[in-house]
Amino acid sequence: MLRQAWWTVSALMVFTLLIAAHAPARAADAEIDKILRSPVGKDWVTNGGNLTNNRYSTLKQVDTTNVGKLKGAWMTRLKGSGTGGKYSFEASPLVKDGIMYVVTGNDDVFALNAKTGEIVWEYRSGIDQTISTICCGWVSRGLAMGEGQIYVGQLDANVVALDMKTGKVAWKTPIEKWQNGYGITSAPLYYDGVIYTGMTGGEFGVRGRLTALNAKTGEIMWRWYTLPAPGEKGSETWPPGTDHSMRGGAPIWNTPAIDPELGLVYFAVGNCGPDYDGSMREGDNLFCASLVALKAKTGEYAWHFQQVHHDIWDYDAASPVVLFDTVINGEPRKGIA
């Protein structure tokens, strides 16, 4: 009897494990996941609108018949944040459930009532005002949202997670040291429990990379370097015996895109360093000025397309990648621009 009971329990355990193994994986944040995969409606939860970065809204309230009648509804002062001459404002606000989230050039984040402009909460970055390794002005290009948190990459090379309801810091992870030329200006990308962020600093001898972090804890999951170490794919496009892999630039300063069906994350890589003088870096210089695709879960290399070989004109991509579906010769195709 005991043997029969043991076999019955064992069989149930095996059956349960088999069901769990073959059950479809649930997204870490199912609501945000659905919005990210869909055409954009009333909520704008990522910098590019959705995972494709196409910035297209399906809303129809504003059209050619009434656009000329639009006027301001409210104006809010963000308590002087990012108003000095050294700051720029390039960030798209995020909107969810009637709350608008904005970030200034000082990496301060504000949550506003979208109907009234009233400040709900604010986060002050306390960023070191003596930072000197910033090439193109003090700027943040936006935020990410997921897991009940708002994510911001800072000029001091930290990624910070804030509670969406209170603005309190949930975690703060240093990606590098700004004293070594690194910073973050791009809006992070959230998807399925992971935060993806690039880095700036191509003019300051950095080693570019895409970093993936656990969205809940801030733990670094993996890094993929845009400058290959000796012996790695692409290293043959640099002069042998040099330290290009540690200081050749190739930053990522725009937000990536993701195709969930293919499981790939795509991004544009910036200029080499030095950008206008290629005399010390003969060759094509991968992965500078390139489009790159990695496996989103692991960071494993998938493919690349170099837009400018041996770039000495600073002709790296100036906008985030955009994904699209189309039909060519009657066949559905996926594209990237």
PDB file of N, CA and C in Angstrom, residues 30-31 42 44 71 91 97-98 163 168 172 175 183 186 197 256:
ATOM      1  N   ALA A  30       2.466  41.628 -17.246  1.00  0.00           N
ATOM      2  CA  ALA A  30       1.580  41.243 -18.346  1.00  0.00           C
ATOM      3  C   ALA A  30       0.893  42.447 -18.980  1.00  0.00           C
ATOM      4  N   GLU A  31       0.489  43.423 -18.168  1.00  0.00           N
ATOM      5  CA  GLU A  31      -0.211  44.590 -18.706  1.00  0.00           C
ATOM      6  C   GLU A  31       0.710  45.421 -19.596  1.00  0.00           C
ATOM      7  N   LYS A  42      -4.139  55.101 -25.637  1.00  0.00           N
ATOM      8  CA  LYS A  42      -4.114  56.224 -24.703  1.00  0.00           C
ATOM      9  C   LYS A  42      -2.885  56.227 -23.802  1.00  0.00           C
ATOM     10  N   TRP A  44       1.164  55.716 -23.241  1.00  0.00           N
ATOM     11  CA  TRP A  44       2.466  55.752 -23.934  1.00  0.00           C
ATOM     12  C   TRP A  44       3.510  55.329 -22.908  1.00  0.00           C
ATOM     13  N   LYS A  71      -5.017  74.320 -28.304  1.00  0.00           N
ATOM     14  CA  LYS A  71      -4.404  75.361 -27.487  1.00  0.00           C
ATOM     15  C   LYS A  71      -3.944  74.751 -26.172  1.00  0.00           C
ATOM     16  N   ALA A  91      13.425  64.622 -24.145  1.00  0.00           N
ATOM     17  CA  ALA A  91      12.717  63.417 -23.712  1.00  0.00           C
ATOM     18  C   ALA A  91      11.240  63.453 -24.082  1.00  0.00           C
ATOM     19  N   ASP A  97      -2.372  55.638 -17.119  1.00  0.00           N
ATOM     20  CA  ASP A  97      -3.469  55.825 -16.164  1.00  0.00           C
ATOM     21  C   ASP A  97      -3.594  57.265 -15.689  1.00  0.00           C
ATOM     22  N   GLY A  98      -3.459  58.201 -16.623  1.00  0.00           N
ATOM     23  CA  GLY A  98      -3.676  59.602 -16.297  1.00  0.00           C
ATOM     24  C   GLY A  98      -2.513  60.310 -15.642  1.00  0.00           C
ATOM     25  N   ASP A 163       9.693  54.014  -7.706  1.00  0.00           N
ATOM     26  CA  ASP A 163       8.327  53.541  -7.523  1.00  0.00           C
ATOM     27  C   ASP A 163       7.367  54.478  -8.264  1.00  0.00           C
ATOM     28  N   LYS A 168       9.870  57.068  -4.892  1.00  0.00           N
ATOM     29  CA  LYS A 168      10.979  56.624  -4.049  1.00  0.00           C
ATOM     30  C   LYS A 168      11.893  55.676  -4.820  1.00  0.00           C
ATOM     31  N   LYS A 172      19.377  51.359  -7.355  1.00  0.00           N
ATOM     32  CA  LYS A 172      20.290  52.184  -8.143  1.00  0.00           C
ATOM     33  C   LYS A 172      21.511  51.352  -8.467  1.00  0.00           C
ATOM     34  N   ILE A 175      26.581  51.443 -13.721  1.00  0.00           N
ATOM     35  CA  ILE A 175      27.014  50.669 -14.890  1.00  0.00           C
ATOM     36  C   ILE A 175      28.503  50.864 -15.128  1.00  0.00           C
ATOM     37  N   GLY A 183      28.626  57.701 -19.555  1.00  0.00           N
ATOM     38  CA  GLY A 183      27.386  58.324 -19.125  1.00  0.00           C
ATOM     39  C   GLY A 183      26.224  57.640 -19.819  1.00  0.00           C
ATOM     40  N   SER A 186      20.472  57.926 -23.238  1.00  0.00           N
ATOM     41  CA  SER A 186      19.341  57.291 -23.927  1.00  0.00           C
ATOM     42  C   SER A 186      18.266  56.873 -22.941  1.00  0.00           C
ATOM     43  N   THR A 197      19.993  49.072 -21.540  1.00  0.00           N
ATOM     44  CA  THR A 197      20.513  50.432 -21.610  1.00  0.00           C
ATOM     45  C   THR A 197      21.855  50.458 -22.319  1.00  0.00           C
ATOM     46  N   PRO A 256      17.019  50.955 -27.833  1.00  0.00           N
ATOM     47  CA  PRO A 256      16.868  49.761 -28.683  1.00  0.00           C
ATOM     48  C   PRO A 256      15.405  49.488 -29.030  1.00  0.00           C
TER      49      PRO A 256
END
